[in-house]
Tab-separated table of C-alpha atoms and ligand atoms in Angstrom:
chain	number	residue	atom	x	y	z
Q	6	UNK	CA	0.000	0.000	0.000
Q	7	UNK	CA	1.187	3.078	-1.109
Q	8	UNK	CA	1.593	5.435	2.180
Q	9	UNK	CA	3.379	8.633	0.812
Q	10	UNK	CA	1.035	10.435	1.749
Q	11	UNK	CA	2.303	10.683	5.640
Q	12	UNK	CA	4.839	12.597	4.003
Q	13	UNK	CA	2.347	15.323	2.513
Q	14	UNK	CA	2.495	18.788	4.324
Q	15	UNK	CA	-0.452	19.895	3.379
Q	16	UNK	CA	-3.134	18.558	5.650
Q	17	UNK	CA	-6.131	19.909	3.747
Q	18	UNK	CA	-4.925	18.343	0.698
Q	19	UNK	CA	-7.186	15.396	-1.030
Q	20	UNK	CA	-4.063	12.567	-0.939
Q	21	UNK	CA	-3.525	12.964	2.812
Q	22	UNK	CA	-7.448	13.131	3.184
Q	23	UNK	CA	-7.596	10.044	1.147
Q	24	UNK	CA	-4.707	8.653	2.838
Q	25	UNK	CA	-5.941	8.745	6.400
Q	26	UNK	CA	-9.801	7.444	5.009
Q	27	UNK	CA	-7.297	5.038	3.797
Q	28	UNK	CA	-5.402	4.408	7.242
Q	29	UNK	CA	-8.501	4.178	9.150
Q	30	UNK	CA	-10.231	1.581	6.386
Q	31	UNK	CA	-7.196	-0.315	7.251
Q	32	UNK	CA	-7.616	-0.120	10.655
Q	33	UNK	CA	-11.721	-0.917	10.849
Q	34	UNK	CA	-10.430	-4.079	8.246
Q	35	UNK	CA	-7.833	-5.622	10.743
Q	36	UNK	CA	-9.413	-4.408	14.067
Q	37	UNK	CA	-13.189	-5.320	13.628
Q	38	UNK	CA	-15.655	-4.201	15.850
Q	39	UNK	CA	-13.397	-2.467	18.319
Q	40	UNK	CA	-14.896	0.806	19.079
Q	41	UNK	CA	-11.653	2.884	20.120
Q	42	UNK	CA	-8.209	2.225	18.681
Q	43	UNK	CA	-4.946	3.308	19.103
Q	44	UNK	CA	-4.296	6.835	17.647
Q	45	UNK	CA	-0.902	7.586	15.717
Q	46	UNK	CA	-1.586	11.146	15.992
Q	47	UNK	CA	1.419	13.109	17.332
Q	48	UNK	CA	-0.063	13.571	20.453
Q	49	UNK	CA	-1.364	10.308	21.204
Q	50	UNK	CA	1.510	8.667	20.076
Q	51	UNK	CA	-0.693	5.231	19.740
Q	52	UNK	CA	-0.876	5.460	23.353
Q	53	UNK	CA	-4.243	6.865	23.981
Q	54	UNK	CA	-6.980	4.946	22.528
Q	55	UNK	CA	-10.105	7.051	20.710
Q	56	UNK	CA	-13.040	6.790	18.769
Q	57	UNK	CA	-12.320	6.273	15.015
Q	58	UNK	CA	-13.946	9.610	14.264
Q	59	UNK	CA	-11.514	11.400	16.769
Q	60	UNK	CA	-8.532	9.149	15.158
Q	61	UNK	CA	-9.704	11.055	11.750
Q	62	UNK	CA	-9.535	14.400	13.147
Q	63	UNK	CA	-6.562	13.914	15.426
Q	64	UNK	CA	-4.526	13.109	12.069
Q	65	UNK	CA	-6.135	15.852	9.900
Q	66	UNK	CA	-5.807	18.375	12.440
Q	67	UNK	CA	-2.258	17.167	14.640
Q	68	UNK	CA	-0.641	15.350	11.790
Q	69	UNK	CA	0.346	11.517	12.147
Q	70	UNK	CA	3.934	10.335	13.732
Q	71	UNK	CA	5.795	9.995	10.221
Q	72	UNK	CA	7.706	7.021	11.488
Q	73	UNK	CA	4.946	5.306	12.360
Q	74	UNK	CA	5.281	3.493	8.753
Q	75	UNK	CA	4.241	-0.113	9.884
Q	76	UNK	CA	1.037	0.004	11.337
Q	77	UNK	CA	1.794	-2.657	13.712
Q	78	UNK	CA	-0.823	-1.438	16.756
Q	79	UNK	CA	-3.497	-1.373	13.920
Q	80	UNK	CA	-3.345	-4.985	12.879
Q	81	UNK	CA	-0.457	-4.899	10.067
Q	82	UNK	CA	2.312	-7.673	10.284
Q	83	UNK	CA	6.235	-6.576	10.584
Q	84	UNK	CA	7.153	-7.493	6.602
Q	85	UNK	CA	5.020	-4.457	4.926
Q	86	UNK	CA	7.322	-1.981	5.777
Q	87	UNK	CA	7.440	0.182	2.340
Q	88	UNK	CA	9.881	3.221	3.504
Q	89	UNK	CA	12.257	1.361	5.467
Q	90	UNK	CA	12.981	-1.036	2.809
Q	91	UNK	CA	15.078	1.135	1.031
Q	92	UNK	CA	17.181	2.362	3.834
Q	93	UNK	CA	17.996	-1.563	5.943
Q	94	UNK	CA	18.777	-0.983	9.360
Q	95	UNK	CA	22.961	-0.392	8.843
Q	96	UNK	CA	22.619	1.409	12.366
Q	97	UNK	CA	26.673	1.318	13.038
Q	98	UNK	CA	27.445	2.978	10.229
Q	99	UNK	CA	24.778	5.334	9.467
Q	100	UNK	CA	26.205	8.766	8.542
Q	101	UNK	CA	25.230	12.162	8.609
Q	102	UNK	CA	24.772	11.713	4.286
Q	103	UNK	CA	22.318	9.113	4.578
Q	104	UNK	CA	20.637	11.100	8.031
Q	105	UNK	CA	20.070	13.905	5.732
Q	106	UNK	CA	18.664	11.494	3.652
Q	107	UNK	CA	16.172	9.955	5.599
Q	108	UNK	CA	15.236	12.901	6.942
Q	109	UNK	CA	14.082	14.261	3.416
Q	110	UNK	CA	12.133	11.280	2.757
Q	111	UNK	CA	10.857	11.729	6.145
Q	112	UNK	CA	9.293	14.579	5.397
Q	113	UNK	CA	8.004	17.973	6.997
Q	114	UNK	CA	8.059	16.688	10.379
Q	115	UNK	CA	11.351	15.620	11.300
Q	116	UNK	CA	14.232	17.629	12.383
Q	117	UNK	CA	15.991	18.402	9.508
Q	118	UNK	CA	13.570	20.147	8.080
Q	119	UNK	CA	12.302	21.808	10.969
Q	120	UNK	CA	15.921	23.009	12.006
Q	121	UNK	CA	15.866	24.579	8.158
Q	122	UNK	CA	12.344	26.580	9.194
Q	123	UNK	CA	14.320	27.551	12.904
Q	124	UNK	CA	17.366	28.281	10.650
Q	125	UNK	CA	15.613	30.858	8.183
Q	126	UNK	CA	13.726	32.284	11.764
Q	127	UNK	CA	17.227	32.943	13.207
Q	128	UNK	CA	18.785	34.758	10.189
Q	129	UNK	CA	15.687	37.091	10.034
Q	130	UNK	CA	16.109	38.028	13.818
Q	131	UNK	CA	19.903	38.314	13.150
Q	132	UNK	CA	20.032	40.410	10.310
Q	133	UNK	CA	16.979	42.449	11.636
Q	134	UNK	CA	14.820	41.779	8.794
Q	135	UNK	CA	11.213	43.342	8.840
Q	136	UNK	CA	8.250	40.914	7.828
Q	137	UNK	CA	7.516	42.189	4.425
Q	138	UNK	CA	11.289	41.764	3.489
Q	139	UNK	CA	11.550	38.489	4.882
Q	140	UNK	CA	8.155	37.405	2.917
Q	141	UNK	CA	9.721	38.669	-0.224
Q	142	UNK	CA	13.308	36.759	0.518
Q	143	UNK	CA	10.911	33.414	1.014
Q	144	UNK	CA	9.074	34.095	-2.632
Q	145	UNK	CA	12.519	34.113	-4.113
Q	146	UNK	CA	13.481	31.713	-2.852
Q	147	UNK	CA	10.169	29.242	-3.753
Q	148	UNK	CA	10.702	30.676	-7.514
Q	149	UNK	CA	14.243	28.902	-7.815
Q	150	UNK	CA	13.157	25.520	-6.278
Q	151	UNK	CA	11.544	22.542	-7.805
Q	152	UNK	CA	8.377	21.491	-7.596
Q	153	UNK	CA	7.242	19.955	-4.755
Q	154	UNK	CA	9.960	22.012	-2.257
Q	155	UNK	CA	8.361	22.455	1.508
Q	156	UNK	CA	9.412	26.213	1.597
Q	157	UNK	CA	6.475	28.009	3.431
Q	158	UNK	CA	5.542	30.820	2.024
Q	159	UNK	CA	5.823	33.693	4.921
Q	160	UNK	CA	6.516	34.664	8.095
Q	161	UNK	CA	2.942	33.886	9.265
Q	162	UNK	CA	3.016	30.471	7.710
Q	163	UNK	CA	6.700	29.777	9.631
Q	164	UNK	CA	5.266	30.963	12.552
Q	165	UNK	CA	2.224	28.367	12.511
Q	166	UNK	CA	4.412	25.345	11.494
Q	167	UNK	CA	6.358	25.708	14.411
Q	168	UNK	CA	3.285	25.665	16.021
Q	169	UNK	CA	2.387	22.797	14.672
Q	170	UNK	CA	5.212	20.971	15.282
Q	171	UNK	CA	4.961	21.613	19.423
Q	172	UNK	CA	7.549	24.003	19.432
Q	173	UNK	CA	4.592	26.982	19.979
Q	174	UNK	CA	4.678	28.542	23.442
Q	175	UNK	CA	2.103	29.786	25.717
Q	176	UNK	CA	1.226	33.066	27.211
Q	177	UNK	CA	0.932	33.678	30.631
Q	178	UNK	CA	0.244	37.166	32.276
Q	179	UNK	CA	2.170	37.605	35.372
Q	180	UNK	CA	2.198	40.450	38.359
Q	181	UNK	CA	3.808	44.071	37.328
Q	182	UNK	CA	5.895	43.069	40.474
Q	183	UNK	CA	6.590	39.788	39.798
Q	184	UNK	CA	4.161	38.667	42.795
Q	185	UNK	CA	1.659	35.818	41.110
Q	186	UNK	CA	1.743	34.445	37.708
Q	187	UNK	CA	-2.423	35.075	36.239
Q	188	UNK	CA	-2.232	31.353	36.204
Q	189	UNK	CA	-4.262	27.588	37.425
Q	190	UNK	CA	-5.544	28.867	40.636
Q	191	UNK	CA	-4.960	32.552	40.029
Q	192	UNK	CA	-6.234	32.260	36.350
Q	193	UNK	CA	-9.229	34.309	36.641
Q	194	UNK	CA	-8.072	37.105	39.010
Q	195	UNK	CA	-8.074	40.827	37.432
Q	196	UNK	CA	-5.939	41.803	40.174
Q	197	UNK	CA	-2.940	40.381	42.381
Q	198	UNK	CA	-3.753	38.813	45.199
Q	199	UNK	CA	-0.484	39.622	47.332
Q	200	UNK	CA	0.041	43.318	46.219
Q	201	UNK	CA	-3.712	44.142	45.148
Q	202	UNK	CA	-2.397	45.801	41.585
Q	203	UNK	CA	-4.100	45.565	38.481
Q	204	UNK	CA	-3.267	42.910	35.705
Q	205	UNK	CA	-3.662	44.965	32.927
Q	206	UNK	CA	-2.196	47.857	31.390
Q	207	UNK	CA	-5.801	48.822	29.268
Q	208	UNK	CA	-8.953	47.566	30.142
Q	209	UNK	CA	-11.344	49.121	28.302
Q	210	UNK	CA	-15.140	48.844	28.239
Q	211	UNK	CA	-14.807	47.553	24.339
Q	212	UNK	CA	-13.444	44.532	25.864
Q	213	UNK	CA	-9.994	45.177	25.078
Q	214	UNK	CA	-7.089	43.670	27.478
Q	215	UNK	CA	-3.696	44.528	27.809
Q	216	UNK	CA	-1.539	42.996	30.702
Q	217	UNK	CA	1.215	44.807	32.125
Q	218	UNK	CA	3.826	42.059	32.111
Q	219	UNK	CA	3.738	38.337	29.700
Q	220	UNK	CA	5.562	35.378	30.767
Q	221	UNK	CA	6.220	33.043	27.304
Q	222	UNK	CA	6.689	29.315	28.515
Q	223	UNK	CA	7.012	26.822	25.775
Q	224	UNK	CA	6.049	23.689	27.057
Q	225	UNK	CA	8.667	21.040	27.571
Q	226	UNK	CA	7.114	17.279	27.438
Q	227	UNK	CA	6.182	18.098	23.284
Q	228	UNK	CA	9.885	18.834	22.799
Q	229	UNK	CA	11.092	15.922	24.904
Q	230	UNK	CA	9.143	13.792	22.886
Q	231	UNK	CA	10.198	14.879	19.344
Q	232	UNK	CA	13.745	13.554	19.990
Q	233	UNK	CA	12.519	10.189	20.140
Q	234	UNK	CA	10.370	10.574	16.732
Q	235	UNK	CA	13.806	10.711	14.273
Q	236	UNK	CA	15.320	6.950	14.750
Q	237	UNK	CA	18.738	9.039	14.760
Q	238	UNK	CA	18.234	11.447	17.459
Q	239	UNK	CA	16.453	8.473	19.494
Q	240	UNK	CA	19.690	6.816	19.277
Q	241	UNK	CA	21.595	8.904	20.234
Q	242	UNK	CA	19.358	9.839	23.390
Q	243	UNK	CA	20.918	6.460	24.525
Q	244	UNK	CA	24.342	7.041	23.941
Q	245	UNK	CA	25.036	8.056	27.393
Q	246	UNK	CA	24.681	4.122	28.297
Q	247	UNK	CA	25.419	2.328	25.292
Q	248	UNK	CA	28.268	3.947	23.436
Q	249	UNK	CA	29.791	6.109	26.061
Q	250	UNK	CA	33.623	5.047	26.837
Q	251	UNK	CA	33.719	5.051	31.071
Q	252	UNK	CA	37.775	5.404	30.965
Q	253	UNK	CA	38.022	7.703	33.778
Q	254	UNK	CA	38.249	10.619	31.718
Q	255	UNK	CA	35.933	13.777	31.999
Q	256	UNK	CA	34.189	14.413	28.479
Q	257	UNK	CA	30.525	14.356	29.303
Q	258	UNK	CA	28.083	14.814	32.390
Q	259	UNK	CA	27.771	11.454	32.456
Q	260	UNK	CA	31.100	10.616	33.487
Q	261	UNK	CA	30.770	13.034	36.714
Q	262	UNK	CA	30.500	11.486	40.315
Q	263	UNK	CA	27.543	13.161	40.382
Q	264	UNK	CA	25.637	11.398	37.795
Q	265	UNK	CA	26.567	8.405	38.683
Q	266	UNK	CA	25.697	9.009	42.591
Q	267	UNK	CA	22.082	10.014	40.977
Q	268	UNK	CA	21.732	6.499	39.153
Q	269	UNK	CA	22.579	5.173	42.899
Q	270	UNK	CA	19.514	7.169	44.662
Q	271	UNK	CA	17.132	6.098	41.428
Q	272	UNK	CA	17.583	2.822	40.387
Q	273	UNK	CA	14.130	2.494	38.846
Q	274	UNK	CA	14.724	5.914	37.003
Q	275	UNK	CA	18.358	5.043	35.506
Q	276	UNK	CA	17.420	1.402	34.603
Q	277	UNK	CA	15.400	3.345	31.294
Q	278	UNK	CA	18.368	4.549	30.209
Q	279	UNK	CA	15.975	6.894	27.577
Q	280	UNK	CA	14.718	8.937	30.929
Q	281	UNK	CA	15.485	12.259	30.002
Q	282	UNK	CA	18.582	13.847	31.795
Q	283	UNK	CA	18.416	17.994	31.107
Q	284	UNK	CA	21.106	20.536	32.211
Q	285	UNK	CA	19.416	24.194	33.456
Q	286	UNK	CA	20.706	27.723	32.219
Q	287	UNK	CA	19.893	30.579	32.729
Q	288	UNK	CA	21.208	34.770	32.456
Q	289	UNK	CA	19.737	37.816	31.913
Q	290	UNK	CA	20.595	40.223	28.581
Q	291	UNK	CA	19.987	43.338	27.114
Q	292	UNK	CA	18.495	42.700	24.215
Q	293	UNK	CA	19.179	46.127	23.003
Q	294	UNK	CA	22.567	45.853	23.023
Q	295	UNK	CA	22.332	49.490	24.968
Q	296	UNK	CA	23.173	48.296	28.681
Q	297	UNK	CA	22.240	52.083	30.470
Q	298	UNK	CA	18.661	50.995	29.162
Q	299	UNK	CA	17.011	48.879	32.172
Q	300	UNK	CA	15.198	46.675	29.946
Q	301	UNK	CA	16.217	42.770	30.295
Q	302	UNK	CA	15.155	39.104	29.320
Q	303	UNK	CA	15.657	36.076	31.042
Q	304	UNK	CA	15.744	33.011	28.824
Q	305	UNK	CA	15.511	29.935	30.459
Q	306	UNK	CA	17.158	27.360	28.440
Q	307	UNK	CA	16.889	23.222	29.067
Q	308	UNK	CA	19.511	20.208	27.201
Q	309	UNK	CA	19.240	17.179	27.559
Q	310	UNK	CA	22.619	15.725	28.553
Q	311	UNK	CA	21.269	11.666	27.264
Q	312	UNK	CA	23.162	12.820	24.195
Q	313	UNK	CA	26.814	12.208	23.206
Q	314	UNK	CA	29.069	15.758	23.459
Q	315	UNK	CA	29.045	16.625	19.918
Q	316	UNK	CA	25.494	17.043	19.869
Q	317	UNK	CA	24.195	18.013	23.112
Q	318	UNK	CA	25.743	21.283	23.519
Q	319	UNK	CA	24.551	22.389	19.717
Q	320	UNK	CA	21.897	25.206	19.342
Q	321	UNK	CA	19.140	22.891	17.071
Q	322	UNK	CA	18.750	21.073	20.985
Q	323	UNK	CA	18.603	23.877	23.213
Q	324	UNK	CA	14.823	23.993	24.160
Q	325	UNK	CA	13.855	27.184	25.718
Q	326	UNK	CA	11.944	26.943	28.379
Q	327	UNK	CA	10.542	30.471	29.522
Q	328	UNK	CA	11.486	33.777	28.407
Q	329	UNK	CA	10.509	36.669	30.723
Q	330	UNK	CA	10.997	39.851	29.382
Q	331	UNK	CA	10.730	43.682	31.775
Q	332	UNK	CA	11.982	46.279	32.950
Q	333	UNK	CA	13.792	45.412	35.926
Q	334	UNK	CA	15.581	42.935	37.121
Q	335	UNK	CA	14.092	39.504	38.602
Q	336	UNK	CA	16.084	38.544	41.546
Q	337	UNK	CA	14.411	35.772	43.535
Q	338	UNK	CA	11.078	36.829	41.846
Q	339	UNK	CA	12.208	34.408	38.918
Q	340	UNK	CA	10.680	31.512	41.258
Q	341	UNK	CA	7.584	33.033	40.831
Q	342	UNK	CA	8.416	32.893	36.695
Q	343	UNK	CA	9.829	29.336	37.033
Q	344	UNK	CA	6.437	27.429	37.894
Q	345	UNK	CA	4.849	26.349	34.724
Q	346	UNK	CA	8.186	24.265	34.395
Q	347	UNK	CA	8.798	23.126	37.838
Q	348	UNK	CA	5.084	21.973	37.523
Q	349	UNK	CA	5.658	20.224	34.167
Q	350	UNK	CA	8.853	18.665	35.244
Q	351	UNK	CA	7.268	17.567	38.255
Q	352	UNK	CA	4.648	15.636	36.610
Q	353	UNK	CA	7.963	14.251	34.510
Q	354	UNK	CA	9.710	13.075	37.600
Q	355	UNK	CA	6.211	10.918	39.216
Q	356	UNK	CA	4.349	10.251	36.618
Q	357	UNK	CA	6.313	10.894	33.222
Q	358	UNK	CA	4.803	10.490	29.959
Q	359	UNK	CA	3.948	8.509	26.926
Q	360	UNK	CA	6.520	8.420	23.839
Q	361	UNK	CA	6.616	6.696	20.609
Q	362	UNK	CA	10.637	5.680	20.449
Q	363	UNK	CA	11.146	5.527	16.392
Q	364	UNK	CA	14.137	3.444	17.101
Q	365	UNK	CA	12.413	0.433	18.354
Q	366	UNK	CA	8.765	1.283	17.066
Q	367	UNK	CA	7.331	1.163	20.462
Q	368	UNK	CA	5.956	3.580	23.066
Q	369	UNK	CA	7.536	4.041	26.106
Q	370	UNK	CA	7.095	6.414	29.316
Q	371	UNK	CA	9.573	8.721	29.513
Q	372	UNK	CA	10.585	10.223	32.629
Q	373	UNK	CA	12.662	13.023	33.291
Q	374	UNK	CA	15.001	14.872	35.670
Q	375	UNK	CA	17.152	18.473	35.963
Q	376	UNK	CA	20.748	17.288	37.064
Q	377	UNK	CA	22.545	19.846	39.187
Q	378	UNK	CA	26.052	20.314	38.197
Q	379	UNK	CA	26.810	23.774	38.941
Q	380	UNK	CA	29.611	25.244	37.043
Q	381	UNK	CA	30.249	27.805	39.665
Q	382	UNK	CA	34.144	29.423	40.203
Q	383	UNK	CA	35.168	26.780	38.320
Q	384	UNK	CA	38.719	28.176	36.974
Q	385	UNK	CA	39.032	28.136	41.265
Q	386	UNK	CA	39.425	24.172	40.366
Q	387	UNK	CA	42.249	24.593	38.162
Q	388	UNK	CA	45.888	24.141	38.654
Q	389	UNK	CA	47.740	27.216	39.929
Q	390	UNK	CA	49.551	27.878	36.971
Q	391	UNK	CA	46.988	27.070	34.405
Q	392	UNK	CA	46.998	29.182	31.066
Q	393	UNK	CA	42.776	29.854	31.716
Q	394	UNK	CA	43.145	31.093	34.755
Q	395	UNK	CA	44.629	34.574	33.379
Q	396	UNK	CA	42.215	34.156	30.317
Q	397	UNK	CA	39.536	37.119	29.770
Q	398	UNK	CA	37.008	36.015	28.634
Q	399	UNK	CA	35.378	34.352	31.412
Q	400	UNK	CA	34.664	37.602	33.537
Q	401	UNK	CA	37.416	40.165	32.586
Q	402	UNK	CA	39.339	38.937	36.060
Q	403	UNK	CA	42.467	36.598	36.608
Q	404	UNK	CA	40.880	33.479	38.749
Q	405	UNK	CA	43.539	33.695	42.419
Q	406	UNK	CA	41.107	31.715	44.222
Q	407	UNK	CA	42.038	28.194	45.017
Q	408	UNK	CA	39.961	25.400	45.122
Q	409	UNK	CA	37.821	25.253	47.561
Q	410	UNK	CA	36.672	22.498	50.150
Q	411	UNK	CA	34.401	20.226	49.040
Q	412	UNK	CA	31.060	20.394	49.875
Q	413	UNK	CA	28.834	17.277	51.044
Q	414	UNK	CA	25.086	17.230	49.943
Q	415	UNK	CA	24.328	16.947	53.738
Q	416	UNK	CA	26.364	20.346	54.564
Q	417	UNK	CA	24.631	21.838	50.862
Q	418	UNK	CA	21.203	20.871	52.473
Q	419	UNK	CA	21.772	21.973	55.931
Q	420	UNK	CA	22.905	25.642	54.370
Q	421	UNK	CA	19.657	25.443	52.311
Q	422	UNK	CA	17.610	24.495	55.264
Q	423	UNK	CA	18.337	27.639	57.016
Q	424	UNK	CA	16.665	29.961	54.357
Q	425	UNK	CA	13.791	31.483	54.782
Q	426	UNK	CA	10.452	31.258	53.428
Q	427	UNK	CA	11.429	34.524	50.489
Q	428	UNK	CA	8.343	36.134	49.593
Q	429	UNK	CA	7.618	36.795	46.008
Q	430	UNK	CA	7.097	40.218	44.751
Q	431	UNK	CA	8.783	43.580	44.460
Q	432	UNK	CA	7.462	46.126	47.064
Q	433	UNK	CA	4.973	48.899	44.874
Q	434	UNK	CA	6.624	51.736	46.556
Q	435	UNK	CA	9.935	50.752	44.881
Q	436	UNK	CA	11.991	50.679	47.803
Q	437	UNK	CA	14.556	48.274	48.581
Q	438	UNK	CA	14.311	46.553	51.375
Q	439	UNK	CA	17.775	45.202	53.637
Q	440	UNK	CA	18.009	42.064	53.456
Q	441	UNK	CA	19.223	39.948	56.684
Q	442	UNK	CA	21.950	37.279	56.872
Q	443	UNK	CA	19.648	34.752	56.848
Q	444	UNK	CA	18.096	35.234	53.642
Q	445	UNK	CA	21.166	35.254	52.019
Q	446	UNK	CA	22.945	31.516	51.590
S	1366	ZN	ZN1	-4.706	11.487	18.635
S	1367	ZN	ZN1	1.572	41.820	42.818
């Protein structure tokens, strides 16, 4: 059976119609009289069963996992396996050529060709296109291509594909001083409930809303599970245990003491070695270049360590997380900011979620967990007369510290154990308030 189709774009167009009438005659032909089945949809990742009419719209609407090319939860047998025959299963020796490769005959929604969408994003920011230019750049650019290219055709249309694809973000009005985030309990509130101020900026009788201050959180478990729908990328989340050299030399988080000590405490979480492992960063910038303006963001940026060193430090796997953008500066108010993903990784740790692994064709439940390695004074940990230690471009300052004693996670908790409860919020009146010794750690 000819199933191109799950490579078609276009959603609204009559071959993928046709193709998913197609999918789910297959389905009603090998399944019977079961009422719900298994939906491939991106979302459901044939983990949540529906209704065959909510199967149709979950793939018209959401798209269906491209990989998913043997329909092996819908009654079909291993051998009919029409896109992988042309590829074999040369795993070892898979390059980035034949990647690049599969990715194209993957189609629109795997990596490569969503990287190409984040690419053409990032040189419009960089270059400081306007919209109109960067609309006319794209229709150049679809003239010179062949028929059949997966260009989109604006900004507007880039914009929703990312969307599409999971990578869209949310937006969440917080507090003008940082008290609440509008948000689950506090959803419905016009005002703060610690400092009593207004949520928005205009609030007109028309019915138009403007809130003073916008969180952006893009959601984490969508991104989490895309790695695991290229076979590559899936693969490579493993590397950490299955190709990863342990000869005593530092290359990789998951040679540190630490990680290993965490494997230790969480047996149950280490033994699936696909659990997601993710480093934290964060800074503030001035986006305007302009440092005497007061105007800063705070990008919040996740990575998930599972991968080998040559790819988990590269920009195409840096998922941001939040990006809070104001005035002034944050502080400790960035707890407040930092919810939505302490929630969502919560629900990672206990309960984790459903994810179709291409690798192995199967679903799995992916957990995940923020390892601490702080990165803090570290040039204080080199040898005395280390080249690095004079260098300049860490903080402008020649590192004289030396390094210091170690510290056990007993004495680290006891420090953290004498904070106190910080409340959230800057005071209205805009004064600063002392802070005592015990607030500090
Ligand atoms: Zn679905
Ligand atoms: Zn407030």
């Amino acid at each position: 059976m000819d199933r191109s189709w799950m490579l078609i774009s276009d959603r609204f167009s009559q071959p993928y119609v046709d193709g998913v009438n197609s999918f789910i005659e297959f389905a009603k032909a090998h399944l019977g009289e079961a009422r719900e089945i298994k939906c491939p949809c991106i979302n459901c990742c044939n983990f949540y069963k529906q209704e065959y009419d909510s199967v149709k719209a979950h793939l018209l609407i959401s798209g269906m996992i491209v990989s998913y090319t043997t329909w092996l939860e819908h009654g079909e047998l291993p051998e009919h396996n029409n896109l992988d025959e042309s590829n074999g299963e040369n795993d070892e020796d898979e390059d980035e050529y034949d990647e690049l490769i599969e990715d194209y005959q993957r189609g629109n929604f795997m990596e490569g060709d969503t990287l190409e969408r984040e690419d053409m994003l990032h040189v419009k920011v960089e270059n400081r296109w306007s919209n109109k230019s960067f609309d006319k750049v794209l229709e150049i650019q679809r003239r010179f291509l062949p028929e059949g290219h997966v260009v989109p055709g604006s900004i507007y249309e880039c914009k929703k594909l990312l969307r599409d694809l999971g990578l869209g973000y949310e937006l969440i009005d917080a507090c003008k001083h940082d008290c609440v985030l509008f948000w689950k309990e506090n959803a419905h509130l016009e005002k703060c409930p610690t400092c009593q101020a207004s949520r928005y900026r205009v609030n007109d009788s028309k019915g138009k809303k403007i809130p003073h201050k916008i969180l952006r959180y893009f959601p984490l478990t969508p991104r989490l599970r895309r790695l695991y729908m290229s076979r590559k990328t899936a693969k490579d989340m493993r590397w950490h245990s299955d190709k990863r050299v342990d000869d005593g030399v530092g290359r990789h988080p998951a040679d540190c003491k630490e990680w290993k000590e965490f494997d230790l405490h969480y047996p149950e979480f280490a033994q699936e070695t696909r659990n997601v492992r993710l480093g934290l960063a964060t800074d503030g910038f001035n986006p305007f270049g302009n440092m005497s303006t007061s105007y800063s963001m705070w990008p919040v940026i996740l990575m998930p360590y599972n991968l080998p060193p040559w790819r988990c430090m590269k920009a195409p796997f840096f998922m941001m997380s939040l990006l809070i953008a104001g005035r002034n500066q944050l502080g400790t108010d960035i707890d407040v900011y930092l919810r939505p993903l302490i929630d969502e990784l919560k629900e990672l740790w206990e309960n984790g979620v459903m994810t179709y692994d291409a690798s192995t064709e199967q679903t799995f439940r992916m957990h995940a967990a923020v390892i601490k390695i702080g990165w803090v004074g570290h040039r204080a940990y080199l040898p005395d007369n280390h080249r690095q230690r004079k260098d300049k471009k860490f903080d402008g300052l020649t590192e004289l510290r030396k390094k210091s004693l170690d510290l056990s996670v007993e004495k680290v908790m006891a420090q953290l154990d004498q904070l106190r409860e910080v409340k959230s919020g800057k005071d209205p009146t805009n004064k600063k308030r002392p802070r005592e010794s015990e607030e500090l750690n």
